[in-house]
PDB file of C-alpha atoms and ligand atoms in Angstrom:
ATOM      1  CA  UNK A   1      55.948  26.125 -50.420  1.00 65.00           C
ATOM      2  CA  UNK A   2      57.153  23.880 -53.261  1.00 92.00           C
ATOM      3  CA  UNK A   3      60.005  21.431 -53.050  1.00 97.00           C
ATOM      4  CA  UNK A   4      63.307  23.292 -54.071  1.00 98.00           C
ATOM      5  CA  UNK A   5      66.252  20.471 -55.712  1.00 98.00           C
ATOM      6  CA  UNK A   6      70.016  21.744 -55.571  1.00 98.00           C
ATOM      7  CA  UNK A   7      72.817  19.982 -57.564  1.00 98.00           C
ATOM      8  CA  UNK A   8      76.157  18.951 -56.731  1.00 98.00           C
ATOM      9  CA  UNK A   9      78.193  18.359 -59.597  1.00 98.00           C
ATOM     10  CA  UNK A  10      81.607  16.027 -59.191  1.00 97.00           C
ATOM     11  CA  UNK A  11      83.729  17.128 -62.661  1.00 95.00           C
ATOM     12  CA  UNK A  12      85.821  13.866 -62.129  1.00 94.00           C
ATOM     13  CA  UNK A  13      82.477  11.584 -62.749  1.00 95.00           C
ATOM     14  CA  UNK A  14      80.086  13.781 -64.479  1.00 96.00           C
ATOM     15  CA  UNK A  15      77.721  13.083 -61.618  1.00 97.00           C
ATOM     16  CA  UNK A  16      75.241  15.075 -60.280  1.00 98.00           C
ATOM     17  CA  UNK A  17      74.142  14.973 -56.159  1.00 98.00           C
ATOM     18  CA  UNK A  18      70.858  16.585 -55.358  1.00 98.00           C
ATOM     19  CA  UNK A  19      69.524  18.123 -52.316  1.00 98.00           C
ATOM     20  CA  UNK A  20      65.622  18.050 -52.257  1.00 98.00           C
ATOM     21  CA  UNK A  21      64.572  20.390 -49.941  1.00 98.00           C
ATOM     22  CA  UNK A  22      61.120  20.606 -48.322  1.00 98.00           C
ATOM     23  CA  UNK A  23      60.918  23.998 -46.815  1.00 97.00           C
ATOM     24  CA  UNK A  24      57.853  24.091 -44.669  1.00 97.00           C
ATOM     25  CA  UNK A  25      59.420  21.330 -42.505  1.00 97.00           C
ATOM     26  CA  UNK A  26      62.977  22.081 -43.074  1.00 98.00           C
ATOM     27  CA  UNK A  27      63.428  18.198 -44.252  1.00 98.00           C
ATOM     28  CA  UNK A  28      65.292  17.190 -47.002  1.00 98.00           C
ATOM     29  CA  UNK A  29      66.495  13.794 -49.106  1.00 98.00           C
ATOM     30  CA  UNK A  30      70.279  13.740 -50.274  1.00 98.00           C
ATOM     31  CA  UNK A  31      70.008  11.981 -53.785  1.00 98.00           C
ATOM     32  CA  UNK A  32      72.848   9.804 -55.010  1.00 98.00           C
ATOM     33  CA  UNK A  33      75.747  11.270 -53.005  1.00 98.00           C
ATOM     34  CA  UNK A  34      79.316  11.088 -54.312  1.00 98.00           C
ATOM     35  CA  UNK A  35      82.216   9.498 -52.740  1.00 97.00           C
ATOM     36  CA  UNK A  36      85.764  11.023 -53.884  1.00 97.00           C
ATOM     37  CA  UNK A  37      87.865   8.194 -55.125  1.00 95.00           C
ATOM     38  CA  UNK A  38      91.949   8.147 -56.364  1.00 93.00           C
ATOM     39  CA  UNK A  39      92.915   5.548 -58.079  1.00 89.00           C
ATOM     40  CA  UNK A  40      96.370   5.793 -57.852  1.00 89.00           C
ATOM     41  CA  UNK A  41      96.664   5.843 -54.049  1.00 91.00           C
ATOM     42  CA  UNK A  42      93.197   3.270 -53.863  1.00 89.00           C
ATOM     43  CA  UNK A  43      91.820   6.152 -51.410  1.00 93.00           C
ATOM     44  CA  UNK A  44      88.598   7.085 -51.027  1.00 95.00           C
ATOM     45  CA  UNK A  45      87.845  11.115 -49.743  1.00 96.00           C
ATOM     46  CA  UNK A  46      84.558  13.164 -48.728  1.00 97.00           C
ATOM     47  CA  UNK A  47      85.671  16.782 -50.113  1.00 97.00           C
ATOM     48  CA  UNK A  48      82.220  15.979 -52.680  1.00 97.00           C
ATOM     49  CA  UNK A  49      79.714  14.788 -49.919  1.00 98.00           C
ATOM     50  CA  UNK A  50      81.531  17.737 -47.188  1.00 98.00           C
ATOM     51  CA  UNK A  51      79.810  20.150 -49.573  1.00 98.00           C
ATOM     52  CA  UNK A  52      76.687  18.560 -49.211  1.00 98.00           C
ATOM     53  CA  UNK A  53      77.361  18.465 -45.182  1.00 98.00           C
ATOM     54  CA  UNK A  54      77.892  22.196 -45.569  1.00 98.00           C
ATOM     55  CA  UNK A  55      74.722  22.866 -47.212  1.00 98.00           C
ATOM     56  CA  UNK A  56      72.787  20.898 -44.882  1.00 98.00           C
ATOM     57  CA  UNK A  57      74.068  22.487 -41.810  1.00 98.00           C
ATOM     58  CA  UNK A  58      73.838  26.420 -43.346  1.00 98.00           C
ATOM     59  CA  UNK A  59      70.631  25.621 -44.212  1.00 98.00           C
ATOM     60  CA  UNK A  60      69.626  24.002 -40.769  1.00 98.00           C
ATOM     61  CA  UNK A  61      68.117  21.208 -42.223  1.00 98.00           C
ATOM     62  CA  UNK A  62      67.064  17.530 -41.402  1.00 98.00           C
ATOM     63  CA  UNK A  63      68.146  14.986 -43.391  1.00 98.00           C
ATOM     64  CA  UNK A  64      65.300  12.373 -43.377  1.00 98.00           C
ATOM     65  CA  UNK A  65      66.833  10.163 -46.422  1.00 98.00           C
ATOM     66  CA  UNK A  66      69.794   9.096 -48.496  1.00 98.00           C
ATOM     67  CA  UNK A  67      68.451   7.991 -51.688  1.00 98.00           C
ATOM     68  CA  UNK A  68      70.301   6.210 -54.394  1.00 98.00           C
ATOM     69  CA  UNK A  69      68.807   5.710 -58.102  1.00 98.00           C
ATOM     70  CA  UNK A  70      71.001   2.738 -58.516  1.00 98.00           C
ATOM     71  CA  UNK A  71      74.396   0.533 -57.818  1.00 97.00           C
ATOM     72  CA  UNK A  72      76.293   2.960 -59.153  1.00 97.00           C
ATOM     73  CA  UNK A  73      79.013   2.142 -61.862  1.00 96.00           C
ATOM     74  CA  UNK A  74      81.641   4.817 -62.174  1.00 94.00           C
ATOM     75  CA  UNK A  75      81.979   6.378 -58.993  1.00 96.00           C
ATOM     76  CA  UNK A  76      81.782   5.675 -55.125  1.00 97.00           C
ATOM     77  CA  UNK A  77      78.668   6.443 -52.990  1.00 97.00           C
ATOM     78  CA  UNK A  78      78.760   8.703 -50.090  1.00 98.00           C
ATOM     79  CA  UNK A  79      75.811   7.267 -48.452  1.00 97.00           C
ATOM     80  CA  UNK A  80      77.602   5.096 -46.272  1.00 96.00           C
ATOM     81  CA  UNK A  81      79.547   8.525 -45.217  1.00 97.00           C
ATOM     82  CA  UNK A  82      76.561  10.611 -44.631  1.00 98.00           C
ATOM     83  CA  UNK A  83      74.823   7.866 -42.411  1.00 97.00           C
ATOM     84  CA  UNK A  84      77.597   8.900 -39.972  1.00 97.00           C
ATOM     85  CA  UNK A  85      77.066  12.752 -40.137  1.00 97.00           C
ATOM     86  CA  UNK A  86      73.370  12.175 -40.433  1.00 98.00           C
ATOM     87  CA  UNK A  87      72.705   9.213 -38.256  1.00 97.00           C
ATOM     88  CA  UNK A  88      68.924   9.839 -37.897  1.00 96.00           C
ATOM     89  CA  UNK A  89      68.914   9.606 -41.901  1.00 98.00           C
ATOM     90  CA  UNK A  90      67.185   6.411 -43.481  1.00 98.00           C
ATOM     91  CA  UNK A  91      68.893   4.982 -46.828  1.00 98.00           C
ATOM     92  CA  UNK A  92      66.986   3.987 -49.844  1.00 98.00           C
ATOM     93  CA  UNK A  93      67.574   1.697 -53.216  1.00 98.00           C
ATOM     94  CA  UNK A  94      65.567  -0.402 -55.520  1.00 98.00           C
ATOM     95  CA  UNK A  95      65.113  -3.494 -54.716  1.00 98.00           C
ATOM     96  CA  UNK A  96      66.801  -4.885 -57.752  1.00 97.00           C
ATOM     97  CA  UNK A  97      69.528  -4.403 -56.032  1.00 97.00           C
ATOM     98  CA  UNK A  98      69.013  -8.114 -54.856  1.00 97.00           C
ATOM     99  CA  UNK A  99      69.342  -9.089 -58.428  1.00 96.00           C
ATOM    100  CA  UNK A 100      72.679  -7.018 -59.251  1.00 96.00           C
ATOM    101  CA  UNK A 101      74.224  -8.537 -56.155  1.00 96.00           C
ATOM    102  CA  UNK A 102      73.614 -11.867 -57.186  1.00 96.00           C
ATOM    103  CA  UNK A 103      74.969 -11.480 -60.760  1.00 95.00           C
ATOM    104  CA  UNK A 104      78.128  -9.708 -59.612  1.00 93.00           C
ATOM    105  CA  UNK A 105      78.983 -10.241 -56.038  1.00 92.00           C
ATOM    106  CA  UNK A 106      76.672 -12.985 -54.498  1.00 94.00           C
ATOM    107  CA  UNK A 107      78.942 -12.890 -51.164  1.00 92.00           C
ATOM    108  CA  UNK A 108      78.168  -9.190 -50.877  1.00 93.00           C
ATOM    109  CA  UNK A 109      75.775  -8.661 -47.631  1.00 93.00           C
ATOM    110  CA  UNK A 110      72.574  -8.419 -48.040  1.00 94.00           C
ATOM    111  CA  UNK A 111      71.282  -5.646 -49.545  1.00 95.00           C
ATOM    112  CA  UNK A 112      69.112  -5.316 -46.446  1.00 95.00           C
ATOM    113  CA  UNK A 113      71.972  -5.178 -44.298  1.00 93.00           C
ATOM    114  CA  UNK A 114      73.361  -2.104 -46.274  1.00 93.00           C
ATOM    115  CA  UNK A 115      70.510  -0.287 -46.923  1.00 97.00           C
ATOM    116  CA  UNK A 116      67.190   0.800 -44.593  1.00 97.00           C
ATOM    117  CA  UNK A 117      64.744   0.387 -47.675  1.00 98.00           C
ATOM    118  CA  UNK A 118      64.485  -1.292 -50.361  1.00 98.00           C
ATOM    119  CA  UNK A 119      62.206   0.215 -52.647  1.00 98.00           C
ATOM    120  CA  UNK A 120      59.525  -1.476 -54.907  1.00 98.00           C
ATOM    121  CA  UNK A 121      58.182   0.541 -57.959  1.00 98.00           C
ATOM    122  CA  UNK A 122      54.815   2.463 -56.576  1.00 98.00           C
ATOM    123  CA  UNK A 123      56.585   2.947 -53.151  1.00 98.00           C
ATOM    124  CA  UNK A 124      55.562   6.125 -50.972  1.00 98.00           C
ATOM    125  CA  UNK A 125      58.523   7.965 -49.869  1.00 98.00           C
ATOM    126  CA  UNK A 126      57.799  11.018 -46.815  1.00 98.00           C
ATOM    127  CA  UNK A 127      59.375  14.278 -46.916  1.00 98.00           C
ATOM    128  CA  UNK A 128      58.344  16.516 -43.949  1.00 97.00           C
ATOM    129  CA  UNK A 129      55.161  17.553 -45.178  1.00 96.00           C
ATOM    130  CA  UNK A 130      55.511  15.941 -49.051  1.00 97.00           C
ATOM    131  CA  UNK A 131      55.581  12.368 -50.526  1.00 97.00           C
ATOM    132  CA  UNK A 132      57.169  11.045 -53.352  1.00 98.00           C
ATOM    133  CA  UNK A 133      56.569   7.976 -55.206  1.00 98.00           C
ATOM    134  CA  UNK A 134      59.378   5.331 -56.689  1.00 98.00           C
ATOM    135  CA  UNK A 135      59.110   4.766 -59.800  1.00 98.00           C
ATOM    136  CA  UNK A 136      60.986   1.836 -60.768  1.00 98.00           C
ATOM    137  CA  UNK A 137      62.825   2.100 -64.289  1.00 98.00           C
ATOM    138  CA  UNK A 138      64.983  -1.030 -64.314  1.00 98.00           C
ATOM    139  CA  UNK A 139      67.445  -0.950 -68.100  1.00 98.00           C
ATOM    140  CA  UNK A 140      70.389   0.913 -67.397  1.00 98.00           C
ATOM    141  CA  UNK A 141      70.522  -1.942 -64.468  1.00 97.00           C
ATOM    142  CA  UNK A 142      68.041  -4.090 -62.477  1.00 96.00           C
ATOM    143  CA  UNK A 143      68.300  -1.701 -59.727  1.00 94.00           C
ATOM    144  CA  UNK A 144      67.187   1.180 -61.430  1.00 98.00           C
ATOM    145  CA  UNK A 145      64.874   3.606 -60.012  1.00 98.00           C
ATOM    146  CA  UNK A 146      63.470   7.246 -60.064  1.00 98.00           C
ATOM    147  CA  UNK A 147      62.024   9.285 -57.471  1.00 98.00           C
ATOM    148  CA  UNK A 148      59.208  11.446 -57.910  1.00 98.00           C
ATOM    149  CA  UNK A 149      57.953  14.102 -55.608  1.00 98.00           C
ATOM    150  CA  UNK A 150      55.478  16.595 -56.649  1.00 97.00           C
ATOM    151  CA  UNK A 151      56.620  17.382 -60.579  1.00 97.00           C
ATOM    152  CA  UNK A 152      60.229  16.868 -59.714  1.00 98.00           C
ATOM    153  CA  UNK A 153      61.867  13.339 -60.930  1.00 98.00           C
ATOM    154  CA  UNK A 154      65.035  12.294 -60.306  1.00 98.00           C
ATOM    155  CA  UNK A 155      65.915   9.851 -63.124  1.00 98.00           C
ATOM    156  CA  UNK A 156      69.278   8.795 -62.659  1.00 98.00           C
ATOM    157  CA  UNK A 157      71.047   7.356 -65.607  1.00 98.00           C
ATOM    158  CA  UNK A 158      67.324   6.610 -67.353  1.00 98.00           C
ATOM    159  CA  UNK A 159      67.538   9.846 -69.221  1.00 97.00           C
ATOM    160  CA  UNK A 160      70.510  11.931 -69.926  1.00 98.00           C
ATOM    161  CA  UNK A 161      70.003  15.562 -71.181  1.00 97.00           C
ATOM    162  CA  UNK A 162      68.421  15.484 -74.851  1.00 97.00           C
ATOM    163  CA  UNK A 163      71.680  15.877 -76.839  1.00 96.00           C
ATOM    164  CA  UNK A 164      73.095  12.618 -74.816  1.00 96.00           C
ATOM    165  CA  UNK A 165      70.162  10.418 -74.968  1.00 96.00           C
ATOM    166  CA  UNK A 166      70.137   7.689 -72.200  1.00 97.00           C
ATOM    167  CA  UNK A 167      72.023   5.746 -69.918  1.00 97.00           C
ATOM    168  CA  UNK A 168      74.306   2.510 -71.000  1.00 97.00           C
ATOM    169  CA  UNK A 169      72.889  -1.196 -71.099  1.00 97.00           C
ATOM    170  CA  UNK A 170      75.653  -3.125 -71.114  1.00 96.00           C
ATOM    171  CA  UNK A 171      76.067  -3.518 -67.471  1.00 94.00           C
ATOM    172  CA  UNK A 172      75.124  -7.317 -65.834  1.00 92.00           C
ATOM    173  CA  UNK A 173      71.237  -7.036 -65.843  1.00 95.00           C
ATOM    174  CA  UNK A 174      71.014  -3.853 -68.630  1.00 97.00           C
ATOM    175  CA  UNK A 175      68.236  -4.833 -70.876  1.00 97.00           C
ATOM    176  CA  UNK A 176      67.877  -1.983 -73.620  1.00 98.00           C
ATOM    177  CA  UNK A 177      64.173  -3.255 -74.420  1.00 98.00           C
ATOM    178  CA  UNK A 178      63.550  -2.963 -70.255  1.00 98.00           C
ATOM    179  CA  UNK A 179      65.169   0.852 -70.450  1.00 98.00           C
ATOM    180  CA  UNK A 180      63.102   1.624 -73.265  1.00 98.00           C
ATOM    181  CA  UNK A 181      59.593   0.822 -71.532  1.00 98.00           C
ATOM    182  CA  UNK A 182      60.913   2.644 -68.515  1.00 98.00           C
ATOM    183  CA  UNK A 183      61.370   5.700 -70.127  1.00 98.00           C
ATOM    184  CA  UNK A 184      58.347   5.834 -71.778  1.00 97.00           C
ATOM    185  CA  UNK A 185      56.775   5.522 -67.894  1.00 97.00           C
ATOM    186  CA  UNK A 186      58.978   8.309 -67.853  1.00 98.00           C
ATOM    187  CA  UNK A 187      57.869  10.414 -70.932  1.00 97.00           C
ATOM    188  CA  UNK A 188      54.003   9.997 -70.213  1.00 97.00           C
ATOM    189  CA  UNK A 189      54.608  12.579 -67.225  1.00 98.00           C
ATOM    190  CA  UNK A 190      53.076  15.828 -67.766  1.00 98.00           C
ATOM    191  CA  UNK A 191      54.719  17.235 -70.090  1.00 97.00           C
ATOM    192  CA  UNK A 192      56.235  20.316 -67.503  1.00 98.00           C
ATOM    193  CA  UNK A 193      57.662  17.763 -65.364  1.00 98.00           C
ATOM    194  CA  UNK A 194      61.418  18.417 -64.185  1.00 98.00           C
ATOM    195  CA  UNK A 195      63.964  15.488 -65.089  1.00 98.00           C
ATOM    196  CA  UNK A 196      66.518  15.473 -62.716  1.00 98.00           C
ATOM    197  CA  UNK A 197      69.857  13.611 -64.765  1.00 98.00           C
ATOM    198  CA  UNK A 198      72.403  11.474 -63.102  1.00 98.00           C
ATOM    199  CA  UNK A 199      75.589  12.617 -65.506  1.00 97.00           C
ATOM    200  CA  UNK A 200      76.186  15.324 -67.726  1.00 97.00           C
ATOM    201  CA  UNK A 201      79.504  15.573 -69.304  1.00 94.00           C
ATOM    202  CA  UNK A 202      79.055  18.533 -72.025  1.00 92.00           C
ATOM    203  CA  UNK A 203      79.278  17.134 -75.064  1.00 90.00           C
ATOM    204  CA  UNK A 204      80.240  18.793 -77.546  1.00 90.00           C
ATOM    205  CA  UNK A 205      81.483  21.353 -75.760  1.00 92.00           C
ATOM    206  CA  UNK A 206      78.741  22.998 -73.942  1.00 95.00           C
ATOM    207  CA  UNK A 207      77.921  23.713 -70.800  1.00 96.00           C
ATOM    208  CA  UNK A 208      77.240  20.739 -68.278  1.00 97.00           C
ATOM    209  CA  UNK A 209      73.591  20.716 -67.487  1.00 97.00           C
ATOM    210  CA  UNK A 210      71.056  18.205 -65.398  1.00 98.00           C
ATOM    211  CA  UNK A 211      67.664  19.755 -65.839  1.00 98.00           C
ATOM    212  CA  UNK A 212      65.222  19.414 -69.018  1.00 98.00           C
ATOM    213  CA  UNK A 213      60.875  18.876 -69.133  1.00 98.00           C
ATOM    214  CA  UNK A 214      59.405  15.702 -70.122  1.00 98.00           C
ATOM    215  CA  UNK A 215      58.014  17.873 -73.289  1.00 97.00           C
ATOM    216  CA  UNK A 216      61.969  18.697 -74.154  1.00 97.00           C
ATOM    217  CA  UNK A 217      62.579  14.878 -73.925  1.00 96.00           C
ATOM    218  CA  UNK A 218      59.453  13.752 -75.917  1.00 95.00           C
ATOM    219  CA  UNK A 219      60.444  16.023 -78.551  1.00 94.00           C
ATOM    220  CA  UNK A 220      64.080  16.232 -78.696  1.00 95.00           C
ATOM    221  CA  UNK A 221      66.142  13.120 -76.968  1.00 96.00           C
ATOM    222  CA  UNK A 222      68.359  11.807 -79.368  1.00 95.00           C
ATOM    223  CA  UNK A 223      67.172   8.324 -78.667  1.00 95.00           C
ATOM    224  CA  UNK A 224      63.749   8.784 -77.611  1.00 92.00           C
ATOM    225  CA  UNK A 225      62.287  11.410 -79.159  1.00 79.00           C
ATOM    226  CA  UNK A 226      59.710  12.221 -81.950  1.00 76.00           C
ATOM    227  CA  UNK A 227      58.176   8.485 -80.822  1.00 75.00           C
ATOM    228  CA  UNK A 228      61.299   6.144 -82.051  1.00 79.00           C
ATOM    229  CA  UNK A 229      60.210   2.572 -81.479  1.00 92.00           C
ATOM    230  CA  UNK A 230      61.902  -0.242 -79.688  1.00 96.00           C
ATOM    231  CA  UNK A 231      63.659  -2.130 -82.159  1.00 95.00           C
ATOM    232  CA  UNK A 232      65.158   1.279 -83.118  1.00 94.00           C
ATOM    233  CA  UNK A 233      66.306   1.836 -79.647  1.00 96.00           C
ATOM    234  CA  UNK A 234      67.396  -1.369 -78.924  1.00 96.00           C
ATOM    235  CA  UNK A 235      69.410  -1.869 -81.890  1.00 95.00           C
ATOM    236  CA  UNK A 236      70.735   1.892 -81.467  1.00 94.00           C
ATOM    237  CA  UNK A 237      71.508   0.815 -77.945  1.00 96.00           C
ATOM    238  CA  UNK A 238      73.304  -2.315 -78.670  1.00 96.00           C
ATOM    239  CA  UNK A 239      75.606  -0.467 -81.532  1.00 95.00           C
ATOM    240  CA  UNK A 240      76.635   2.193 -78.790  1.00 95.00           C
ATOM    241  CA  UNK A 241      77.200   0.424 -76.415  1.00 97.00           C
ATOM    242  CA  UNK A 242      79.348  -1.702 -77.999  1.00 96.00           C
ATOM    243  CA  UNK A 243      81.626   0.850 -78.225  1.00 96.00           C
ATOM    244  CA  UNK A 244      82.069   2.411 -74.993  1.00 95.00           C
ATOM    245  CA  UNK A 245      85.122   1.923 -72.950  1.00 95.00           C
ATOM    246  CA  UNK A 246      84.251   0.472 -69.254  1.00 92.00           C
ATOM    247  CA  UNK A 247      84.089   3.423 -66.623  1.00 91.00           C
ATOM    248  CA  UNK A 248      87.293   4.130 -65.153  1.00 91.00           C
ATOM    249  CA  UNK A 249      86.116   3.211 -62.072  1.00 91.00           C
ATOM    250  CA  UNK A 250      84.441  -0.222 -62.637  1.00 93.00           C
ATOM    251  CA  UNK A 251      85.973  -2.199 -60.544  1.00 90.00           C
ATOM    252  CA  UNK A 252      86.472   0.002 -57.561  1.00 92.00           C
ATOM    253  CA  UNK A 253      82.845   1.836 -57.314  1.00 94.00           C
ATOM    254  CA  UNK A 254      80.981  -1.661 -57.324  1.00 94.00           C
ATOM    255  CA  UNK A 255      82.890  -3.406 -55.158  1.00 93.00           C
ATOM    256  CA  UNK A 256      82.285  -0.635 -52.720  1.00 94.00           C
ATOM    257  CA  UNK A 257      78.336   0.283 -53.457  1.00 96.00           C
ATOM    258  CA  UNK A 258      77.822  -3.411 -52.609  1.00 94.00           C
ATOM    259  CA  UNK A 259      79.891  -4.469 -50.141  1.00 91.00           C
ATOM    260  CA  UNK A 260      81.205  -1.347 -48.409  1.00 87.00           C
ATOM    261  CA  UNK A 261      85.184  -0.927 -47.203  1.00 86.00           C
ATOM    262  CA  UNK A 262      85.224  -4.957 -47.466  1.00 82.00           C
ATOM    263  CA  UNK A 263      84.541  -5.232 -51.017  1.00 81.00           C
ATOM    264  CA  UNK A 264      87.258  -1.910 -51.958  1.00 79.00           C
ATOM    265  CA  UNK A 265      89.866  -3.676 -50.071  1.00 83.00           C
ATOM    266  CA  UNK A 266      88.805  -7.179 -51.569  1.00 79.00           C
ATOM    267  CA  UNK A 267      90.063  -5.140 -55.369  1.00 74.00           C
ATOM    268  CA  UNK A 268      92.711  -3.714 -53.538  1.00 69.00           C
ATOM    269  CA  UNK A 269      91.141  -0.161 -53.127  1.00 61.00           C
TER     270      UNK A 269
HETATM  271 FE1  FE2 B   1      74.872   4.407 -63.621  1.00 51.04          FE
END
């Protein structure tokens, strides 16, 4: 039976959760979980991952791994959390993740520490009776990765829907030019490929959204499609992101994705 992918939208982030599911075995992989996060009182909350512990248990599943696409910028990761509702669970990140700790927190602990796996790019990932493959698509940060099983792909903040375009390089370690090749690992998919998103936040008024086909990105992503080049990109890239505020949550949501309770209470979370 093919692999089924649920979402689990967080309004306050734009982010979207998944739940891969692999039915035969009754296995599944929670992808970039959400950690609820007020910054007023500096309190974090699981009323986002409970819904995900919900699902699991109605659906009697096993949760084999907590994956993250990367060190998350604007919110909190649950993963920590659902290691101790699903302690059997192994945890997952690219192994840039080395790199973003040393340009932003070098006395975080080791990545290895926080994580069970770090991923390299090519990486074979078992679900019950499927595997994946990591696909690493460094740009939006070092850490960057997708996760591919069967023709599902979980891009993260590579790709946004078509009307948004792609994910910010301004971060320590973006590199527009990187982003740019890794989407076009992306793009030479077959074409019916699903793209899983990291964010949606409606623009323009419509609908939120997270799915779309490698052909709807080839032919209509406002930064990628109809074959615009590098230099267009990067320059594109470099304009936008210029003028983007920070996320909200900067400060807070690193601290924590790298160093845990220790690094929110080192901000003052
Ligand atoms: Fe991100």
């Amino acid at each position: 039976m093919s692999l089924l992918a649920t979402p689990f939208y967080d309004g306050n982030t734009g982010s979207f959760s998944y739940v891969l599911v692999e039915p035969d075995s009754g296995t599944c992989a929670v992808i970039d979980p959400v950690l609820d996060f007020c910054s007023d009182s500096g309190r974090t909350g699981t009323t986002q991952a409970d819904r995900i512990v919900e699902f699991v248990k109605a659906n009697e599943l096993i949760v084999e791994w907590l994956l993250e696409t990367h060190v998350h910028a604007d919110h909190l990761s649950a993963t920590p959390y659902l290691k101790t509702r699903f302690v059997c669970a192994q945890s997952g990140i690219g192994a840039g993740v080395r790199e973003v700790r040393s340009l932003i927190d070098p006395d975080a602990p080791d990545p290895e520490r926080r994580f069970d796996r770090l991923f390299e790019d090519g990486d074979r990932i078992g679900l019950g009776h499927a595997c994946g493959r990591v696909i690493a698509t460094p740009g939006h940060t070092p850490a960057c990765v997708s996760y591919r099983f069967e023709d599902l792909v979980f891009v993260g903040d590579a790709l946004f829907q078509p009307d948004f375009g792609s994910g910010r390089c301004d971060f320590p370690g973006g590199d527009a030019a990187m982003l740019y090749q890794s989407v076009q690992k992306l793009l030479s998919l077959p074409e019916r490929t699903r793209l899983f998103t990291g964010h949606d936040y409606g623009p323009c008024g419509r609908p939120v959204s997270y799915l779309s086909t490698v052909a709807e990105q080839r032919r209509a992503n406002v930064h990628f499609g109809n074959g615009a080049g590098e230099d267009c990109f990067v320059k594109m890239r470099a304009a936008r992101d210029a003028d983007l505020a920070p996320p909200a949550l900067l400060v807070p949501a690193v601290s924590y994705n790298l160093a845990g309770e220790a690094g929110l209470a080192a901000v003052g979370g």
